[in-house]
Coordinates of C-alpha atoms and ligand atoms in Angstrom, one line a residue:
M502 CA -29.8 14.3 0.6
S503 CA -29.9 10.7 2.2
S504 CA -26.9 9.6 4.4
L505 CA -26.5 6.8 1.8
N506 CA -25.4 9.3 -0.7
S507 CA -23.0 11.5 1.0
T508 CA -20.0 11.3 3.3
S509 CA -21.3 14.1 5.1
S510 CA -23.6 12.3 7.2
V511 CA -20.4 11.0 9.0
H512 CA -19.4 13.2 11.9
L513 CA -15.6 14.3 10.8
R514 CA -13.4 16.3 13.0
P515 CA -12.9 20.0 11.6
Q516 CA -9.4 20.0 12.2
L517 CA -7.0 16.9 11.9
R518 CA -3.9 17.4 14.1
H519 CA -0.3 16.2 14.8
F520 CA 0.0 13.3 17.7
I521 CA 3.5 14.3 19.4
N522 CA 4.8 12.9 22.8
G523 CA 1.2 11.8 23.6
E524 CA -0.5 14.9 23.1
F525 CA -2.4 16.2 19.9
V526 CA -0.6 19.4 18.6
A527 CA -1.9 21.8 16.1
S528 CA 0.3 23.9 13.7
A529 CA -0.3 27.6 12.1
K530 CA -0.2 26.2 8.5
T531 CA -2.9 24.0 7.6
F532 CA -4.3 22.4 4.1
R533 CA -7.6 21.4 2.9
N534 CA -9.0 17.8 3.0
I535 CA -11.4 17.4 0.1
S536 CA -13.8 14.7 -0.4
P537 CA -13.2 13.0 -4.0
V538 CA -16.8 12.2 -4.2
D539 CA -18.2 15.6 -4.3
G540 CA -15.2 18.0 -4.3
K541 CA -16.4 19.3 -0.7
H542 CA -14.2 20.3 2.0
I543 CA -14.4 18.0 4.7
A544 CA -11.4 18.9 7.1
D545 CA -8.6 21.4 7.6
V546 CA -5.2 19.3 8.3
C547 CA -2.4 20.7 10.1
E548 CA 0.8 20.8 8.0
A549 CA 4.0 20.0 10.2
D550 CA 6.8 22.5 10.0
A551 CA 10.5 21.4 10.8
N552 CA 10.2 22.2 14.5
N553 CA 7.0 20.0 14.7
V554 CA 9.3 17.1 13.1
D555 CA 12.0 17.7 15.4
A556 CA 9.7 17.6 18.4
A557 CA 8.4 14.3 17.2
V558 CA 11.8 12.7 16.7
K559 CA 13.2 13.6 20.0
A560 CA 9.9 12.8 21.8
A561 CA 10.6 9.2 20.1
Q562 CA 14.1 9.1 21.2
A563 CA 13.3 9.9 24.6
A564 CA 10.8 7.3 24.9
L565 CA 13.3 4.7 23.6
H566 CA 14.9 5.1 27.0
G567 CA 11.5 5.1 29.2
P568 CA 9.1 2.2 30.1
W569 CA 8.9 1.3 26.2
G570 CA 12.4 0.5 26.0
R571 CA 12.5 -1.8 29.2
M572 CA 9.0 -3.3 28.2
A573 CA 9.3 -7.2 27.7
V574 CA 8.3 -8.5 24.4
S575 CA 5.0 -10.4 25.8
E576 CA 4.0 -6.8 27.1
R577 CA 4.5 -5.1 24.0
A578 CA 2.4 -7.7 22.1
A579 CA -0.1 -7.6 24.4
M580 CA -0.3 -3.6 23.9
L581 CA -0.5 -4.3 20.2
H582 CA -3.5 -6.2 20.8
K583 CA -5.2 -3.8 22.8
I584 CA -4.7 -1.3 19.7
A585 CA -6.3 -3.9 17.6
D586 CA -9.1 -4.1 20.2
G587 CA -9.3 -0.4 20.1
I588 CA -9.5 -0.3 16.2
Q589 CA -12.3 -3.2 16.4
A590 CA -14.4 -1.1 18.9
R591 CA -14.1 2.0 16.8
F592 CA -14.5 -0.1 13.4
D593 CA -17.4 2.2 12.0
E594 CA -15.3 5.6 12.6
F595 CA -12.3 4.1 10.9
V596 CA -14.7 3.1 7.9
A597 CA -16.0 6.4 7.8
A598 CA -12.7 8.2 8.1
E599 CA -11.2 5.7 5.1
V600 CA -14.5 6.3 3.0
A601 CA -14.3 10.2 3.8
D602 CA -11.0 10.7 2.4
T603 CA -11.1 8.2 -0.5
G604 CA -14.6 7.5 -1.5
R605 CA -14.3 4.0 -1.7
P606 CA -17.2 1.7 -1.3
V607 CA -18.1 1.0 1.9
H608 CA -17.9 -2.7 1.8
Q609 CA -14.4 -2.5 0.8
A610 CA -13.3 -0.3 3.6
R611 CA -15.0 -2.8 6.0
T612 CA -13.9 -5.9 4.6
L613 CA -10.2 -4.8 3.3
D614 CA -8.9 -1.7 4.7
V615 CA -10.2 -1.8 8.4
A616 CA -10.2 -5.3 8.8
R617 CA -6.3 -5.3 7.6
G618 CA -5.8 -2.6 10.0
I619 CA -6.6 -4.9 12.9
A620 CA -4.9 -8.0 11.1
N621 CA -1.7 -6.2 11.0
F622 CA -1.4 -5.3 14.9
R623 CA -2.7 -8.8 15.8
T624 CA -0.2 -10.4 13.4
F625 CA 3.0 -8.5 14.5
A626 CA 2.3 -8.8 18.0
D627 CA 2.1 -12.7 17.9
L628 CA 5.2 -13.0 15.5
A629 CA 7.2 -10.8 17.6
K630 CA 6.5 -13.2 20.5
T631 CA 7.8 -16.2 18.6
A632 CA 10.8 -14.4 16.9
N633 CA 13.7 -16.6 16.9
T634 CA 17.3 -15.8 16.8
D635 CA 20.3 -17.8 15.6
L636 CA 22.4 -20.2 17.9
F637 CA 25.5 -22.1 16.6
Q638 CA 28.0 -24.2 18.1
S639 CA 31.1 -23.6 16.8
E640 CA 34.4 -25.4 16.6
S641 CA 37.8 -23.7 17.6
A642 CA 41.5 -24.6 17.0
D643 CA 41.8 -25.7 20.5
G644 CA 39.0 -28.4 20.2
L645 CA 36.9 -26.8 22.9
G646 CA 34.6 -25.1 20.6
A647 CA 32.6 -21.9 21.0
L648 CA 28.7 -20.8 20.9
N649 CA 27.6 -18.2 18.5
Y650 CA 24.0 -16.6 19.0
T651 CA 22.3 -13.4 17.8
V652 CA 20.3 -11.1 20.1
R653 CA 17.5 -8.9 18.6
K654 CA 17.3 -5.3 19.5
P655 CA 15.2 -2.4 18.1
L656 CA 16.8 -0.3 15.3
G657 CA 15.6 2.9 17.2
V658 CA 13.4 5.8 15.9
V659 CA 11.8 4.5 12.6
G660 CA 10.5 7.1 10.1
I661 CA 7.3 5.9 8.3
I662 CA 5.9 7.5 5.2
S663 CA 2.9 5.9 3.6
P664 CA 0.6 6.5 0.5
W665 CA -3.0 7.1 0.2
N666 CA -4.6 4.2 -1.9
L667 CA -4.8 1.9 1.2
P668 CA -4.4 4.4 3.9
L669 CA -5.1 2.3 7.0
L670 CA -3.9 -1.0 5.7
L671 CA -0.6 0.5 4.4
F672 CA 0.0 2.7 7.5
T673 CA -0.3 0.0 9.8
W674 CA 1.5 -2.5 7.8
K675 CA 4.6 -0.4 8.9
V676 CA 3.5 1.1 12.4
A677 CA 2.5 -2.5 13.4
P678 CA 6.0 -4.5 13.3
A679 CA 8.0 -1.2 14.1
L680 CA 6.4 -1.1 17.5
A681 CA 6.4 -5.1 17.8
C682 CA 10.2 -4.9 17.5
G683 CA 10.4 -2.5 20.1
N684 CA 11.2 0.8 18.3
T685 CA 9.6 4.2 18.4
V686 CA 8.1 5.6 15.4
V687 CA 7.5 9.0 13.7
A688 CA 4.8 8.2 10.9
K689 CA 3.4 10.6 8.0
P690 CA 0.4 9.7 6.3
S691 CA -0.3 10.8 2.8
E692 CA -1.6 14.4 2.5
E693 CA -4.7 12.9 0.7
S694 CA -5.4 10.4 3.4
P695 CA -5.0 12.0 6.8
S696 CA -8.2 10.8 8.6
S697 CA -7.6 7.2 9.6
A698 CA -4.1 7.7 10.7
T699 CA -5.4 10.4 13.2
L700 CA -8.3 8.3 14.6
L701 CA -5.2 5.7 15.1
A702 CA -3.4 8.0 17.3
E703 CA -6.5 8.2 19.6
V704 CA -6.5 4.5 19.7
I705 CA -3.0 4.1 20.4
R706 CA -3.1 6.7 23.3
D707 CA -6.1 5.1 24.9
A708 CA -4.2 1.6 24.6
G709 CA -1.9 3.0 27.1
V710 CA 1.3 3.2 24.9
P711 CA 3.6 5.3 26.6
P712 CA 4.1 9.1 25.2
G713 CA 6.4 9.6 22.2
V714 CA 6.5 5.9 20.9
F715 CA 4.1 6.5 18.5
N716 CA 4.0 10.2 16.9
L717 CA 2.1 11.3 14.0
I718 CA 2.6 14.3 11.6
H719 CA 0.8 15.4 8.9
G720 CA 2.0 17.2 5.6
F721 CA 3.2 16.9 2.1
G722 CA 6.7 15.4 0.9
G723 CA 9.3 17.8 -0.3
N724 CA 10.1 20.7 1.7
S725 CA 7.1 19.6 3.9
A726 CA 6.7 17.1 6.9
G727 CA 7.9 14.2 4.6
E728 CA 11.3 15.7 3.6
F729 CA 11.8 17.1 7.1
L730 CA 11.4 13.5 8.5
T731 CA 13.9 11.8 5.9
R732 CA 16.5 14.5 6.5
H733 CA 16.2 14.3 10.4
P734 CA 19.9 13.2 11.5
D735 CA 18.2 11.3 14.4
I736 CA 16.1 8.9 12.4
D737 CA 17.6 5.5 12.3
A738 CA 15.7 4.1 9.6
I739 CA 12.9 5.1 7.2
T740 CA 10.2 2.7 5.7
F741 CA 8.1 4.1 2.7
T742 CA 5.7 3.2 0.4
G743 CA 4.8 5.2 -2.7
E744 CA 6.1 6.0 -6.3
S745 CA 9.4 4.6 -7.5
K746 CA 10.6 8.4 -8.2
T747 CA 9.7 9.4 -4.6
G748 CA 11.7 6.5 -3.4
S749 CA 14.6 7.7 -5.4
T750 CA 14.3 11.1 -3.7
I751 CA 14.1 9.6 -0.3
M752 CA 17.2 7.5 -0.9
K753 CA 19.0 10.8 -1.7
A754 CA 18.1 12.3 1.4
V755 CA 19.0 9.3 3.6
A756 CA 22.2 8.5 1.8
D757 CA 24.5 10.8 3.8
G758 CA 23.2 9.6 7.0
M759 CA 23.3 5.8 5.7
K760 CA 20.1 5.2 7.3
E761 CA 18.3 1.8 6.6
V762 CA 15.4 1.9 4.1
S763 CA 12.4 -0.3 2.9
F764 CA 10.8 0.8 -0.2
E765 CA 7.5 -0.7 -1.6
L766 CA 7.0 1.1 -4.7
G767 CA 5.3 1.3 -8.1
G768 CA 4.6 -1.3 -10.5
K769 CA 3.2 -2.0 -13.9
N770 CA 2.0 -5.6 -13.1
A771 CA 0.8 -8.1 -15.6
A772 CA -2.0 -10.8 -15.7
V773 CA -1.5 -13.6 -18.3
V774 CA -4.4 -15.9 -19.2
F775 CA -3.5 -19.2 -21.0
A776 CA -6.0 -20.7 -23.3
D777 CA -6.3 -23.8 -20.7
A778 CA -7.3 -21.5 -17.6
D779 CA -10.8 -21.7 -16.2
F780 CA -12.2 -18.9 -18.5
D781 CA -15.1 -17.6 -16.0
A782 CA -12.6 -17.8 -13.0
A783 CA -9.9 -15.7 -15.2
V784 CA -12.4 -13.1 -16.5
A785 CA -13.5 -12.6 -12.8
G786 CA -10.0 -12.3 -11.6
V787 CA -9.0 -9.9 -14.1
M788 CA -11.5 -7.9 -13.3
R789 CA -10.8 -7.8 -9.8
S790 CA -7.0 -7.3 -10.5
S791 CA -7.9 -4.4 -13.3
F792 CA -10.8 -2.4 -11.1
T793 CA -10.3 -3.0 -7.4
N794 CA -10.0 0.3 -5.5
S795 CA -10.5 2.1 -9.0
G796 CA -7.5 0.4 -10.0
Q797 CA -5.5 2.2 -7.2
V798 CA -3.8 -0.9 -5.9
C799 CA 0.0 -1.2 -6.6
L800 CA -0.8 -4.8 -7.0
C801 CA -3.3 -4.2 -10.0
S802 CA -2.8 -5.6 -13.3
E803 CA -2.7 -2.8 -15.9
R804 CA -1.2 -5.2 -18.5
V805 CA -3.2 -8.4 -19.4
Y806 CA -1.7 -10.8 -22.0
V807 CA -4.5 -13.6 -23.5
E808 CA -3.6 -16.5 -25.6
R809 CA -4.6 -15.6 -29.1
S810 CA -7.2 -18.7 -29.4
I811 CA -9.2 -17.0 -26.6
F812 CA -8.2 -13.7 -27.2
D813 CA -11.6 -12.2 -28.9
R814 CA -13.8 -14.2 -26.5
F815 CA -11.8 -12.8 -23.5
V816 CA -11.9 -9.0 -24.7
A817 CA -15.8 -9.4 -25.3
A818 CA -16.4 -10.9 -21.7
M819 CA -14.2 -8.3 -20.0
K820 CA -15.9 -5.5 -22.2
E821 CA -19.3 -6.7 -20.9
K822 CA -18.4 -7.0 -17.5
T823 CA -16.8 -3.6 -17.3
Q824 CA -19.5 -1.7 -18.7
A825 CA -22.0 -3.4 -16.2
L826 CA -19.7 -2.1 -13.1
K827 CA -21.5 -0.1 -10.7
I828 CA -19.8 3.6 -10.3
G829 CA -21.4 5.5 -7.3
Y830 CA -21.4 6.8 -4.0
P831 CA -19.5 4.8 -1.3
A832 CA -22.6 3.6 0.7
E833 CA -24.8 2.5 -2.1
D834 CA -25.8 -1.0 -2.6
N835 CA -23.8 -3.2 -4.8
V836 CA -21.4 -0.2 -5.7
D837 CA -18.4 -1.5 -7.4
M838 CA -16.3 1.6 -7.9
G839 CA -15.8 5.0 -6.4
P840 CA -13.6 8.0 -7.5
L841 CA -10.2 8.3 -7.8
I842 CA -8.3 10.0 -4.7
S843 CA -8.4 13.6 -6.1
H844 CA -9.0 15.8 -9.3
G845 CA -5.2 16.3 -9.4
H846 CA -4.8 12.1 -9.8
R847 CA -7.9 12.2 -12.1
D848 CA -6.1 14.7 -14.5
K849 CA -3.1 12.3 -14.5
V850 CA -5.1 9.2 -15.3
L851 CA -7.4 11.1 -18.1
S852 CA -4.0 12.2 -19.6
Y853 CA -3.3 8.8 -20.1
Y854 CA -6.8 7.9 -21.6
R855 CA -5.9 10.7 -24.1
L856 CA -2.5 9.5 -24.7
A857 CA -3.8 5.7 -25.6
V858 CA -5.9 7.2 -28.3
E859 CA -3.0 9.3 -29.9
E860 CA -0.8 6.1 -29.6
G861 CA -3.4 4.0 -31.4
A862 CA -5.5 2.1 -28.8
T863 CA -8.7 0.6 -29.8
V864 CA -10.7 1.8 -26.6
V865 CA -12.7 -1.2 -25.8
A866 CA -14.7 0.4 -22.8
G867 CA -14.6 3.5 -21.1
G868 CA -12.1 6.2 -21.6
G869 CA -13.6 9.1 -20.2
I870 CA -15.7 10.5 -17.2
P871 CA -19.2 9.2 -16.2
T872 CA -22.1 11.7 -15.9
F873 CA -24.2 11.6 -12.9
N874 CA -26.1 14.9 -13.0
D875 CA -25.6 15.4 -9.4
E876 CA -22.8 16.6 -6.8
R877 CA -20.8 13.4 -8.0
D878 CA -20.0 15.4 -11.2
D879 CA -18.0 17.8 -8.7
G880 CA -15.9 14.6 -7.5
A881 CA -13.1 12.7 -9.3
Y882 CA -14.7 9.8 -11.0
V883 CA -13.4 8.3 -14.3
Q884 CA -14.8 5.4 -16.4
P885 CA -13.3 1.7 -16.0
T886 CA -11.4 1.5 -19.3
I887 CA -10.1 -1.2 -21.4
W888 CA -7.7 -1.0 -24.4
T889 CA -6.2 -3.2 -27.1
G890 CA -4.1 -2.8 -30.1
L891 CA -1.1 -1.0 -28.6
P892 CA 2.5 -1.9 -29.1
D893 CA 4.3 -3.4 -26.0
D894 CA 6.3 -0.1 -25.8
A895 CA 3.7 2.5 -25.9
R896 CA 3.8 4.7 -23.0
C897 CA 0.4 3.6 -21.8
V898 CA 1.7 0.0 -21.5
T899 CA 5.0 0.7 -19.7
E900 CA 4.1 3.7 -17.3
E901 CA 2.3 3.1 -14.3
I902 CA -1.1 4.9 -14.7
F903 CA -2.5 3.8 -11.2
G904 CA -6.3 4.0 -12.4
P905 CA -9.1 1.7 -13.5
V906 CA -7.5 0.5 -16.8
C907 CA -5.8 -2.2 -18.4
H908 CA -4.5 -3.2 -21.9
I909 CA -5.2 -6.5 -23.3
A910 CA -2.8 -8.3 -25.9
P911 CA -2.9 -11.4 -27.5
F912 CA 0.2 -14.0 -27.4
D913 CA 1.2 -17.0 -29.0
R914 CA 4.1 -18.7 -26.9
E915 CA 4.7 -19.2 -23.4
D916 CA 8.4 -18.1 -23.7
E917 CA 7.4 -15.1 -25.7
V918 CA 4.7 -13.8 -23.0
I919 CA 7.3 -14.4 -20.3
G920 CA 10.0 -12.4 -22.2
R921 CA 7.0 -9.7 -22.6
I922 CA 6.0 -9.7 -18.9
N923 CA 9.7 -9.4 -17.8
D924 CA 10.4 -6.6 -20.3
S925 CA 9.5 -3.9 -17.7
D926 CA 11.2 -1.5 -15.4
Y927 CA 8.9 -2.7 -12.6
G928 CA 8.6 -6.0 -10.9
L929 CA 6.0 -6.2 -8.5
T930 CA 3.5 -9.0 -9.0
C931 CA 2.0 -10.9 -11.8
A932 CA -1.0 -13.2 -12.0
I933 CA -1.1 -16.5 -13.8
W934 CA -4.4 -17.9 -15.3
T935 CA -3.8 -21.6 -15.9
S936 CA -5.1 -24.9 -15.2
D937 CA -1.9 -26.7 -16.2
L938 CA 0.1 -27.3 -12.7
K939 CA 3.5 -28.0 -14.5
R940 CA 3.0 -25.0 -16.3
A941 CA 2.1 -22.8 -13.2
H942 CA 5.4 -24.2 -11.7
R943 CA 7.3 -23.7 -14.6
V944 CA 6.3 -20.4 -15.7
A945 CA 6.0 -18.5 -12.1
P946 CA 9.7 -18.8 -11.1
Q947 CA 10.7 -17.1 -14.2
I948 CA 8.7 -14.0 -13.8
E949 CA 10.6 -11.1 -12.5
A950 CA 8.6 -10.2 -9.7
G951 CA 8.2 -10.1 -6.0
L952 CA 4.7 -11.8 -5.9
V953 CA 3.3 -14.3 -8.5
W954 CA -0.3 -15.5 -7.9
V955 CA -1.7 -18.4 -9.5
N956 CA -5.4 -18.6 -10.6
T957 CA -5.9 -15.8 -7.6
W958 CA -5.2 -12.1 -7.4
Y959 CA -4.4 -10.3 -3.8
L960 CA -4.8 -13.4 -1.7
R961 CA -2.3 -12.5 1.2
D962 CA -0.6 -14.5 4.0
L963 CA 1.0 -11.8 6.1
R964 CA 4.0 -14.4 6.9
T965 CA 5.0 -14.1 3.5
P966 CA 7.7 -12.0 1.9
F967 CA 5.9 -8.6 0.3
G968 CA 7.9 -6.4 -2.0
G969 CA 9.0 -5.9 -5.5
V970 CA 12.3 -5.9 -7.9
K971 CA 13.8 -3.6 -10.0
Q972 CA 11.8 -0.1 -9.6
S973 CA 9.3 -1.8 -7.6
G974 CA 11.1 -1.8 -4.5
L975 CA 13.9 -2.6 -1.9
G976 CA 13.7 -5.2 0.5
R977 CA 10.7 -7.1 1.6
E978 CA 8.4 -6.7 4.4
G979 CA 6.0 -9.4 5.7
G980 CA 6.3 -12.3 8.4
R981 CA 9.9 -12.5 9.9
Y982 CA 10.9 -10.1 6.8
S983 CA 9.4 -7.4 8.8
L984 CA 11.0 -8.9 12.2
D985 CA 14.5 -8.6 10.1
F986 CA 14.0 -5.2 8.7
Y987 CA 12.8 -3.5 12.0
S988 CA 15.6 -5.2 14.2
E989 CA 19.2 -5.0 14.5
V990 CA 21.0 -8.2 15.6
T991 CA 24.4 -8.6 17.2
N992 CA 26.0 -11.7 16.9
I993 CA 27.7 -12.8 20.3
C994 CA 30.6 -15.4 20.5
I995 CA 31.3 -17.4 23.3
K996 CA 34.8 -19.5 23.9
L997 CA 34.1 -22.6 25.6
Ligands
NAD1655 N1 4.9 -1.5 -3.5 C1 3.6 -1.2 -2.7 O1 3.4 -2.0 -1.7 C2 2.9 0.1 -2.9 C3 1.9 0.1 -2.1 C4 1.0 1.0 -2.1 C5 1.2 2.3 -3.1 N2 2.2 1.9 -4.0 C6 2.6 3.1 -5.0 O2 2.4 4.5 -4.4 C7 1.9 5.3 -5.6 C8 0.7 6.1 -5.1 O3 0.9 6.8 -3.9 P1 1.2 8.0 -3.6 O4 0.9 9.0 -4.9 O5 0.7 8.7 -2.4 O6 2.8 8.3 -3.8 P2 3.9 9.4 -3.3 O7 5.4 8.7 -3.8 O8 3.6 10.4 -4.3 O9 3.6 9.7 -1.8 C9 3.8 8.8 -1.1 C10 4.1 9.5 0.2 O10 5.3 9.7 0.2 C11 5.5 11.2 0.6 N3 6.2 11.8 0.0 C12 6.4 12.3 -1.3 N4 7.4 13.0 -1.6 C13 8.2 12.9 -0.6 C14 9.6 13.4 -0.3 N5 10.5 14.0 -1.3 N6 10.2 13.1 0.9 C15 9.6 12.3 1.8 N7 8.0 11.8 1.6 C16 7.5 12.5 0.3 C17 3.9 11.8 0.3 O11 3.7 12.8 1.1 C18 3.3 10.4 0.8 O12 2.9 10.5 1.9 C19 1.8 4.6 -6.5 O13 3.2 4.6 -7.7 C20 1.9 3.0 -6.1 O14 2.3 2.0 -7.0 C21 3.0 0.9 -3.8
2VS1656 O1 -1.5 -0.8 -2.9 C1 -0.7 -1.6 -2.6 C2 -0.8 -2.7 -1.8 C3 -0.3 -3.1 -1.1 C4 -0.8 -4.2 -0.3 C5 0.2 -4.6 1.2 O2 1.1 -4.2 1.5 C6 -0.6 -5.7 1.8 O3 -1.4 -6.6 1.6 O4 0.2 -6.0 2.9

């Protein structure tokens, strides 16, 4: 088979180990890492037990009181830039790691996943250097006044738990600011995507970050590495990205210890297309927001509302483009979509494909599994799918599916569609397509979501707040919001 068509052409490590106190550590229990492209076994991954997690937390605690804890911000920032340099220097290896675990198109791994891994470290290195604190000149009863100022300090040992859908991007979205603020970390990537985090541990070690500052543990959630981490008494905070129900479980796990949490959770995001929108731009935008990364992005729009006068035309245009999407190997030229992350996740998505028909959907495009007549038939591929005709309260219109699928519904009035968009347990993002500037500024603030895009989707400025409302998250990260979460502040009042 040509290297174009297989991930096996990339040299992959036979065993992925934990990284604890500056050393790679194996554990007796391992699990298999399976390629979603062809179902082949690509590596064995060590599964951390409670002792591994305890060793990692202890190493992180000790490192707080070593050279790292005494390091000036500028020195810490320089170290984060060295990590970014290290990822840059091994760019192709990181691309191969992401592609091996997820089967995503190589061009996406290059332009999004690994590029953002570098950007995350550089952004927070620079932000930490310019982080401001507060100073107030205060009045006092004796008229002599007082000064009130705040100092920022690290939270301490931060537990980081990340998902599989954008492995390096989301892992470093947490690791970078946590380190920039002087914390030490114990980080667990998803069991579905262990490779790039393991490579990052090598880069962090080689950048000269002191042992114990960054610790990596592999494993699952409940009754495995994830739960051992959230329940560890010496963890000072947990930052988590994943499903809303997992967030709720983690919240219970940390409640007794009153740990600080930052949650970036699920979504059932909407796109709304008004008749006055740039039609071609809206179609292209909704294609991106529906099918990027095989729909496995928390920001994807699984609900699409289109003004009635252009509804039939819009559906027809989406159908044509969806049926033209190229589904294939990661390294194929112009490939648009790869597989889902796993056979298990594919079973979940296919269960919704069946449910939609039971709920009365019209299947406009897709609805099944593509046939390749080669090894990819052993992978986790599904067809990109479009539905119409479901009621707003259908499970396929209210529950997060996290696959390459959207339901398109017509609407008649602005106030009507705002109400329908907000009638959701989630509130992560929304994309509004309109050429009417006043409408954009009128509608956007009424949307119950953390992020609203107008005439674009997933355009990111890393200084902005990122997070969701309702079941989509707790808190915000990004820019100074990350500095605020990953620091403690003490207010000091000096009597003049
Ligand atoms: N809001 C965001 O920014 C954002 C970004 C990406 C993904 N997501 C969401 O993540 C989900 C997909 O990712 P996933 O399937 O990996 O989510 P998941 O919740 O199944 O797992 C996420 C991580 O949590 C760990 N975990 C699971 N149960 C745990 C427990 N009881 N204790 C500690 N750790 C536990 C997993 O091992 C994994 O590392 C989707 O719902 C998606 O919307 C949200
Ligand atoms: O799947 C969810 C994507 C999250 C994206 C980010 O957190 C980001 O772009 O910083």
